[in-house]
Coordinates of C-alpha atoms and ligand atoms in Angstrom, one line a residue:
X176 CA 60.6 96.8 82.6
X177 CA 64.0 95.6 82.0
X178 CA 65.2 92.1 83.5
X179 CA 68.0 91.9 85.4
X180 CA 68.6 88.6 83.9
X181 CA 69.3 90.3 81.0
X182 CA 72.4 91.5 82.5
X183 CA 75.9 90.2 82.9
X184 CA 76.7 87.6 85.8
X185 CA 79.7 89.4 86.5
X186 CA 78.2 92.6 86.8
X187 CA 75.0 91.7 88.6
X188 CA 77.9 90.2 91.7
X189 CA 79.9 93.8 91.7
X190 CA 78.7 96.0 94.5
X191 CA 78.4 99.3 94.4
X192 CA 81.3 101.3 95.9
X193 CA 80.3 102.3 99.2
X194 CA 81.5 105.8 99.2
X195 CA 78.6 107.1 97.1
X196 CA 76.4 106.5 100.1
X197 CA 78.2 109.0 101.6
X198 CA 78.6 111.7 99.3
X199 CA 74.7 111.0 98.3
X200 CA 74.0 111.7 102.0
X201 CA 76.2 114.9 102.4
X202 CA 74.9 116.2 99.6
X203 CA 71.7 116.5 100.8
X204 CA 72.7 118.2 104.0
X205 CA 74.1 122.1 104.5
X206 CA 77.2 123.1 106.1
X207 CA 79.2 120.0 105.5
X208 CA 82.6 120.0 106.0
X209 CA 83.9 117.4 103.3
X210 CA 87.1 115.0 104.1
X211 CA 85.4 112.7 101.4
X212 CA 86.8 114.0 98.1
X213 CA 89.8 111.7 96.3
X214 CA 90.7 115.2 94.5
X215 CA 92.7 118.0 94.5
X216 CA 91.6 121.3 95.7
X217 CA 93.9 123.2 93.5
X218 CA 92.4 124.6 90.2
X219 CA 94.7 123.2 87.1
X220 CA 97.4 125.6 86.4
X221 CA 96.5 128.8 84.2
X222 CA 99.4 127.7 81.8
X223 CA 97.9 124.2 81.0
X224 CA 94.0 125.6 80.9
X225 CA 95.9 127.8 78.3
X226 CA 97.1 125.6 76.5
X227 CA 94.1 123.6 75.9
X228 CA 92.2 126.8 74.7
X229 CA 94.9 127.8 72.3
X230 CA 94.8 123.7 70.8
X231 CA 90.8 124.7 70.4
X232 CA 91.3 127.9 69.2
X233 CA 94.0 126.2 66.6
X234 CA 91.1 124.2 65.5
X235 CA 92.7 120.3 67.0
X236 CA 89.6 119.2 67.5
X237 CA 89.8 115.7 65.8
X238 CA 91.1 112.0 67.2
X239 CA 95.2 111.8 67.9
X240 CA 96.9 108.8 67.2
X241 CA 95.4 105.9 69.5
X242 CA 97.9 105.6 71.6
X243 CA 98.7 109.6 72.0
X244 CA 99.8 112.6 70.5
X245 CA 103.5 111.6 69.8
X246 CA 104.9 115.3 71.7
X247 CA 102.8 114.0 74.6
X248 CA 104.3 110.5 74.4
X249 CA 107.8 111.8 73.9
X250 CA 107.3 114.4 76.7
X251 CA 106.0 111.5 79.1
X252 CA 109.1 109.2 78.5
X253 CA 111.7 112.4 79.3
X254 CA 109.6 112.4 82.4
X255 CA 109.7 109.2 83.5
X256 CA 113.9 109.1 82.9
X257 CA 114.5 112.5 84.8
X258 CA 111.7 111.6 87.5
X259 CA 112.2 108.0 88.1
X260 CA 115.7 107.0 85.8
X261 CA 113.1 105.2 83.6
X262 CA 113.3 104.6 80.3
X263 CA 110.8 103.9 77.4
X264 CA 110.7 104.6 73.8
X265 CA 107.6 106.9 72.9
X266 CA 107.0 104.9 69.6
X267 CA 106.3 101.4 71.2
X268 CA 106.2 101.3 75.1
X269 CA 103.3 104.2 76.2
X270 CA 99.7 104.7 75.7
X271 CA 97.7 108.0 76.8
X272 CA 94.5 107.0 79.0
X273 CA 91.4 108.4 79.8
X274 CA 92.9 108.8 83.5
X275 CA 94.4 106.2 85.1
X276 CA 91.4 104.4 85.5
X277 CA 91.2 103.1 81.7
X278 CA 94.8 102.6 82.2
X279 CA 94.1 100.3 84.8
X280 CA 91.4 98.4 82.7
X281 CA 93.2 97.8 80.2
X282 CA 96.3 96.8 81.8
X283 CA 94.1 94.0 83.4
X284 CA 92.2 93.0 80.2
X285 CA 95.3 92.7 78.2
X286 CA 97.2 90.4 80.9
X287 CA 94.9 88.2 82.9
X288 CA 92.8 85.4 81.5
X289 CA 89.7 83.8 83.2
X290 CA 90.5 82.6 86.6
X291 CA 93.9 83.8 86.9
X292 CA 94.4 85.4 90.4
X293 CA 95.6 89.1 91.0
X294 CA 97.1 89.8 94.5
X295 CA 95.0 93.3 95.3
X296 CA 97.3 94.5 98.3
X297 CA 94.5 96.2 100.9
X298 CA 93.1 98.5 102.0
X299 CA 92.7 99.8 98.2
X300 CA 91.5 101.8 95.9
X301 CA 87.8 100.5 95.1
X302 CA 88.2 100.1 91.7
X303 CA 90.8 97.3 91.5
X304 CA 89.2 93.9 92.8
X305 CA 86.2 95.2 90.2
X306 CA 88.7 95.7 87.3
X307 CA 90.3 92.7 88.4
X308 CA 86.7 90.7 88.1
X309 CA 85.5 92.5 84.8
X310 CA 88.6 91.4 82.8
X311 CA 87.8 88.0 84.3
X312 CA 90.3 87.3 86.7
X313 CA 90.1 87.1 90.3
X314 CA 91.0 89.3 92.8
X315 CA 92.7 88.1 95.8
X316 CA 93.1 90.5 98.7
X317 CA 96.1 90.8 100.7
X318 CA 95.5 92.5 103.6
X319 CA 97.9 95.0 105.4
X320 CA 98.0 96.3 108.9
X321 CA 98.1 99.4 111.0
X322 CA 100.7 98.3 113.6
X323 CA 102.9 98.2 110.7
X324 CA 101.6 101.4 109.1
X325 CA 100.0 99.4 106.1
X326 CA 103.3 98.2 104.9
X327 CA 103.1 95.2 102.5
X328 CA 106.0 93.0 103.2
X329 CA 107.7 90.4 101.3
X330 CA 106.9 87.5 103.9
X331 CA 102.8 88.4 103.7
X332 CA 103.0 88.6 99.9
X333 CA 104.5 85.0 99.9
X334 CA 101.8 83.3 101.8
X335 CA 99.0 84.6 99.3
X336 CA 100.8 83.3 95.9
X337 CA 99.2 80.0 94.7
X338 CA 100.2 78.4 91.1
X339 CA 97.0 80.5 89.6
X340 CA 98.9 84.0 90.7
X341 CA 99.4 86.1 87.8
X342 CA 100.1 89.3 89.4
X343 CA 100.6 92.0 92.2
X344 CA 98.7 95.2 92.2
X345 CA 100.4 97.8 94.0
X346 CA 99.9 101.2 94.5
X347 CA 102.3 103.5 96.4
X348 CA 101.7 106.1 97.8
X349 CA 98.5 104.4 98.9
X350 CA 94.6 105.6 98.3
X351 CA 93.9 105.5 101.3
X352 CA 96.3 104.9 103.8
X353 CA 98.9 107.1 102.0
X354 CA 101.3 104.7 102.8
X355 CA 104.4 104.8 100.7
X356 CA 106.9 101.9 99.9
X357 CA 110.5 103.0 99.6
X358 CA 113.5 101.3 97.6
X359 CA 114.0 98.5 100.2
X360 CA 110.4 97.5 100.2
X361 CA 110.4 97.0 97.1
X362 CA 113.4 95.5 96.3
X363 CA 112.1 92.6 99.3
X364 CA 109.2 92.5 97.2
X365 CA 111.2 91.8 93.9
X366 CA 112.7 89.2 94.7
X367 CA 109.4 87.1 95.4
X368 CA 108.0 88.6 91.9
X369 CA 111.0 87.5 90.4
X370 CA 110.9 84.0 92.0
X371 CA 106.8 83.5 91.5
X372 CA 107.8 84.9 87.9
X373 CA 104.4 87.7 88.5
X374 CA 103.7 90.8 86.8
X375 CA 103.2 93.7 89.0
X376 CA 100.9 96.5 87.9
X377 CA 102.1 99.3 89.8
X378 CA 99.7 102.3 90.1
X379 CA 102.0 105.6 91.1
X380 CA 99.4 108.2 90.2
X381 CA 100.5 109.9 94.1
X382 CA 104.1 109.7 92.7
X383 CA 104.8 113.8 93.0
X384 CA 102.7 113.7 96.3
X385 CA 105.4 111.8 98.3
X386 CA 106.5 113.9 101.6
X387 CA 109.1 112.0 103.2
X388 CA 110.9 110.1 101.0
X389 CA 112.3 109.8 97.6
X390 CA 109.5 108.4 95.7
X391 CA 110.9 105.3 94.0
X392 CA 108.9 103.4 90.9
X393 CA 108.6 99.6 90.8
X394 CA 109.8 99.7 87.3
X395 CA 113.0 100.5 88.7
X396 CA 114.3 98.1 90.9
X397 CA 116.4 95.7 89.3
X398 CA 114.9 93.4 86.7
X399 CA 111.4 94.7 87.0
X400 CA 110.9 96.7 84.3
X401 CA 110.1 94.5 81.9
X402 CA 107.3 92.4 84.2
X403 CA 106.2 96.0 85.2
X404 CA 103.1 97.9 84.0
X405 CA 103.2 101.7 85.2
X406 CA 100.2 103.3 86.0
X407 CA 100.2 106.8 86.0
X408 CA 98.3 109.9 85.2
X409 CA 98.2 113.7 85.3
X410 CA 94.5 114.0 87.8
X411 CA 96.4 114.5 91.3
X412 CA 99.7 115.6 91.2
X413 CA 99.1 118.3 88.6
X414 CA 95.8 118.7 89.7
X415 CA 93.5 117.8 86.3
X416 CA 91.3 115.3 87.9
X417 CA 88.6 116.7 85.2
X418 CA 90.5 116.8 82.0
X419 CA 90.6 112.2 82.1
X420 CA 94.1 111.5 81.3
X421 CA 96.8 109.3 82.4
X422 CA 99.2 107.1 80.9
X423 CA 100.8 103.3 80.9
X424 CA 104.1 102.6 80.3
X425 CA 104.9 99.3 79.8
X426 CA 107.9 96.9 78.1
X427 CA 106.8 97.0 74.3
X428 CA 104.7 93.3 73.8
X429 CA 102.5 94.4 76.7
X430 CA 102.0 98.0 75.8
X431 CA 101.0 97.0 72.0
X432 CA 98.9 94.7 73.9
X433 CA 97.0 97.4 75.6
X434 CA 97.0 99.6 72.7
X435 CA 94.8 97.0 70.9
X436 CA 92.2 97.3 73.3
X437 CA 92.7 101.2 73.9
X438 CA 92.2 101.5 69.9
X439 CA 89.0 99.6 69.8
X440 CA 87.3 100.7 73.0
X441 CA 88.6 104.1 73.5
X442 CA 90.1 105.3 70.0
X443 CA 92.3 108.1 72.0
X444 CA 92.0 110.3 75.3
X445 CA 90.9 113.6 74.4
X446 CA 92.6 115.9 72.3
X447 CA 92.7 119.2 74.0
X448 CA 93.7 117.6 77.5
X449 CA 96.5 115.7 75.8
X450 CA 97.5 119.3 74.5
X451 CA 97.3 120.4 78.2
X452 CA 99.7 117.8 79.1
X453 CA 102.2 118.3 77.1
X454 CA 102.0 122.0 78.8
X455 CA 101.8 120.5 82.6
X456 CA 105.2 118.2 81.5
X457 CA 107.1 121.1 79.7
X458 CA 106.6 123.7 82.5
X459 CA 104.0 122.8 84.9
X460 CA 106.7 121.0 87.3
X461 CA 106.8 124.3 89.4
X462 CA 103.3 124.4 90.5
X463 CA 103.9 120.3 91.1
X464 CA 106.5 121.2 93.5
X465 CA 104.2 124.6 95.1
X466 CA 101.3 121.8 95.6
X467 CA 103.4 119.2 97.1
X468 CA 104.4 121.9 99.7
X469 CA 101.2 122.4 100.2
X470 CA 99.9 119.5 101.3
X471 CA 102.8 118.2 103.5
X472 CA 102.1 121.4 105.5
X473 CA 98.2 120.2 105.6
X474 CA 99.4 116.6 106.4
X475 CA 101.5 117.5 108.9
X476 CA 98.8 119.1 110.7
X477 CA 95.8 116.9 110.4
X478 CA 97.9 114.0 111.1
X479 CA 99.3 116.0 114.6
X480 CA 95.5 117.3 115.2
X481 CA 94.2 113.7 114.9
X482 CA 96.2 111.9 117.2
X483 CA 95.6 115.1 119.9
X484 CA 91.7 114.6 119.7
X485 CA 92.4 110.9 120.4
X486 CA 92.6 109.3 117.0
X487 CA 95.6 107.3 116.7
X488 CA 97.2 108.5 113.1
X489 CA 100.2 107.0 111.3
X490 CA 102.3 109.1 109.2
X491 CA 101.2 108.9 105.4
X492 CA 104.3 109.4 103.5
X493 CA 102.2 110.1 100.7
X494 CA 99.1 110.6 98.5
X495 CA 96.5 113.5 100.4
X496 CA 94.8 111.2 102.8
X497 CA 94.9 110.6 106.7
X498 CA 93.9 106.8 107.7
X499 CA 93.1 107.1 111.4
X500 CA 92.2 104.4 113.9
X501 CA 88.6 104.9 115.5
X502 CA 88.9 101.5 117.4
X503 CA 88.5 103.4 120.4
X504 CA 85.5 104.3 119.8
X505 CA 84.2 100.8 119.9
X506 CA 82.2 101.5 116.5
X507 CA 82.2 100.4 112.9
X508 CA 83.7 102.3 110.9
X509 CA 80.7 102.6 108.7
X510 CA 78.7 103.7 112.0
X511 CA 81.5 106.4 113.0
X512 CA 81.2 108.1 109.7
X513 CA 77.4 108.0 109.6
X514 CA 77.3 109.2 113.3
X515 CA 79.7 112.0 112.2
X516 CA 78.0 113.2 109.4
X517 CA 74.8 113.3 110.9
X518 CA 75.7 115.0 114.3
X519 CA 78.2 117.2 112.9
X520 CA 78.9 117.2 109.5
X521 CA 81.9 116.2 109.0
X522 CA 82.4 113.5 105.8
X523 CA 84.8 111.0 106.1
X524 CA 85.3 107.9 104.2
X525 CA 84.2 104.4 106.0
X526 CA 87.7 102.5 106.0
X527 CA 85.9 99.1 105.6
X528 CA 84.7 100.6 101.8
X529 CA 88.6 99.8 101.2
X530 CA 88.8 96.3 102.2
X531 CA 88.0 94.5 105.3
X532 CA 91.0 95.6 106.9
X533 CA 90.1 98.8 106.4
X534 CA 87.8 98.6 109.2
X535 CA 88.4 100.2 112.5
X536 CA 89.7 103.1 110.5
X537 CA 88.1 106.4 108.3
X538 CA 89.7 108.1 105.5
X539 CA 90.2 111.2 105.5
X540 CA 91.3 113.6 102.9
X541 CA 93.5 116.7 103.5
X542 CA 92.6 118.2 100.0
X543 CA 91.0 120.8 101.4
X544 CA 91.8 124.8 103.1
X545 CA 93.2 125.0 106.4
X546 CA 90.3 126.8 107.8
X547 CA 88.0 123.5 106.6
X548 CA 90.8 121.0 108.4
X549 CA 90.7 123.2 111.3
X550 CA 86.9 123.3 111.4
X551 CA 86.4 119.9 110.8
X552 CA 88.8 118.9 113.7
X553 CA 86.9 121.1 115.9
X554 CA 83.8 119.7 114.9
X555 CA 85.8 116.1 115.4
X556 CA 86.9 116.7 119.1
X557 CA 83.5 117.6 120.1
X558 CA 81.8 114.3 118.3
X559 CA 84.2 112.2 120.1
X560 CA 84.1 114.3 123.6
X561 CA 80.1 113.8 123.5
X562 CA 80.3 110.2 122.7
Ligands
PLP258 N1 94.4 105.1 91.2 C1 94.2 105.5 92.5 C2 95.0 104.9 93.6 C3 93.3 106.5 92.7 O1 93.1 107.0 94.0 C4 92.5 107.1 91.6 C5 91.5 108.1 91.9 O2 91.1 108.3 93.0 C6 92.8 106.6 90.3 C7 93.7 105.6 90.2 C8 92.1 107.1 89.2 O3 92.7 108.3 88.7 P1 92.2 109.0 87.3 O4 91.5 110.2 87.7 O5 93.5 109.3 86.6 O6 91.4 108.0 86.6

């Protein structure tokens, strides 16, 4: 038998994220209508699946430079100046991940040493405080609230910095609220980064799903760029959650800094999805832009249905998920989804899996057909009527 002893300290405190317990139990069960997923419903564009067959049938089927193929590299930095006025050399400043996620590990293992504290604005995605702990720091959560639509604000983000803060870890629009900071958030925000002399690791893989409002990247503002490690990716906006591939850019001592752990742990992302990529950048902006439609149309009505059937809803600028209240209810949030599942399965994410101030709300994700939203909004009003 093997001892847990044996294992890490580190990793024997990490919980498991609580939204396996969910899918684990919905899979079991028939007729479930899913709001669980984190992932498109669209199929990857023909083009791009093309493209990665014709790389195969080419025969590139051995390792790319560590840090990318350099047409992918070059085709992310004209990307980020025509999509966010961004500019990075291709050579020095951008590494092609295995999805965000690695870009997120090693963003945090090349910048924060033991003990060092990383602001994790919340609710939030459930990797980050467990990135933030594996790479030794720790994770401090800032939470946010729902009267103000889960907006961090310059004033909360103060009152959370001690002399062991190393940096902010943002993500806009948010997994899960879908809450979306505009150009005078952040620019509030700045100036405290700039004072507290942080690094902000800003994830923007919802960039092209932003509804509302221009979507504006951190990196951007004045004077952040060069404390600024972008997080992005190709999984959710162009719909390749399956192929693993994202991307950091970063100013160039931190990106080589990445790169050295990227080269040793990782050696490259795959080749034929960095293939694909370069096909989703040259051409694939189209079927960005037929998605994004797509899904404000969806938001728009979940987001209307929800607060109809009682569920008070903010407007999520962003991202594919609705964060609605279910105070109401007088439940947990872990009870409402069980409850809901059971009675009439319907999966929806526990909003207390995010972060304690998650609680009082479920995710929800729109990623799904209208005839699913409308059934599973149905299926809602009646749970909540019989309660
Ligand atoms: N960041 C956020 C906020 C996410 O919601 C996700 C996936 O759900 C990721 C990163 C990971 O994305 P990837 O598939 O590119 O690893």
């Amino acid at each position: 038998m093997i001892k847990t002893s044996y294992l890490s300290k580190t990793v024997q405190e990490l919980q498991p994220s609580g939204i396996r317990k969910f899918f684990d139990l919905a899979a079991t069960m028939e007729g479930v209508v899913s709001l669980g997923v984190g992932e498109p419903d669209f199929v990857t564009s023909w083009s791009v699946r093309e493209a990665a067959i014709a790389s195969l049938e080419q025969g590139h089927t051995s390792y790319t430079a560590n840090a990318g193929l350099l047409e992918l590299r070059k085709e992310i930095t004209k990307y980020m100046k025509r999509s966010f006025n961004l500019e990075y050399d291709p050579y020095h400043e951008v590494v092609v991940t295995v999805g965000a996620s690695q870009a997120l590990d090693i963003a945090m293992r090349a910048i924060i040493n033991p003990g060092e504290e990383v602001i994790v604005v919340e609710p939030s995605f459930v990797a980050y405080a467990p990135l933030v702990s594996l790479a030794g720091g720790i994770p401090v959560p800032l939470a946010t609230k729902g009267e103000n639509g889960f907006k961090l604000t310059a004033k909360d983000l103060e009152a959370v910095i001690t002399p062991k803060t190393k940096a902010l870890l943002i993500c806009s629009p948010n997994n899960p609220t879908g809450t979306q900071l505009n150009k005078e958030d952040l620019l509030a925000l700045s100036h405290i980064i700039e004072k507290h002399d942080l690094v902000v690791f800003s994830d923007e893989i919802y960039a092209e799903l932003a509804y509302d409002e221009e979507f504006v990247s951190f990196a951007s503002i004045n004077g952040m760029r060069d404390r600024t490690v972008v997080i992005n990716g190709f999984s959710k906006g162009f719909a390749m959650t399956g192929w693993r591939l994202g991307f950091v850019c970063a100013p160039y001592e931190l990106a080589e800094a990445m790169l050295k752990i990227h080269q040793y742990a990782m050696m490259c992302a795959p080749t034929m999805a960095q293939y694909a990529a370069v096909e989703a950048l040259k051409n694939g902006m189209h079927d960005v832009e037929d998605m994004r439609r797509s899904y404000r149309a969806r938001r728009n009505y979940i987001v209307k249905s929800f607060n109809e059937i009682g569920l008070d809803c903010h407007v999520p600028g962003g991202a594919f998920y609705a964060f609605p209240s279910i105070k109401k209810t007088g439940m947990t949030s872990e009870k409402f989804a069980e409850r809901l599942l059971l009675e009439e399965k319907v999966a929806v994410v526990p909003g207390s899996v995010f972060g304690t101030s998650g609680e009082g709300y479920v995710r929800a994700s729109y990623a799904s057909s209208f005839e699913q939203l409308q059934e599973a909004v149905q299926r809602m009003r009646r749970f909540l009527e019989n309660l």
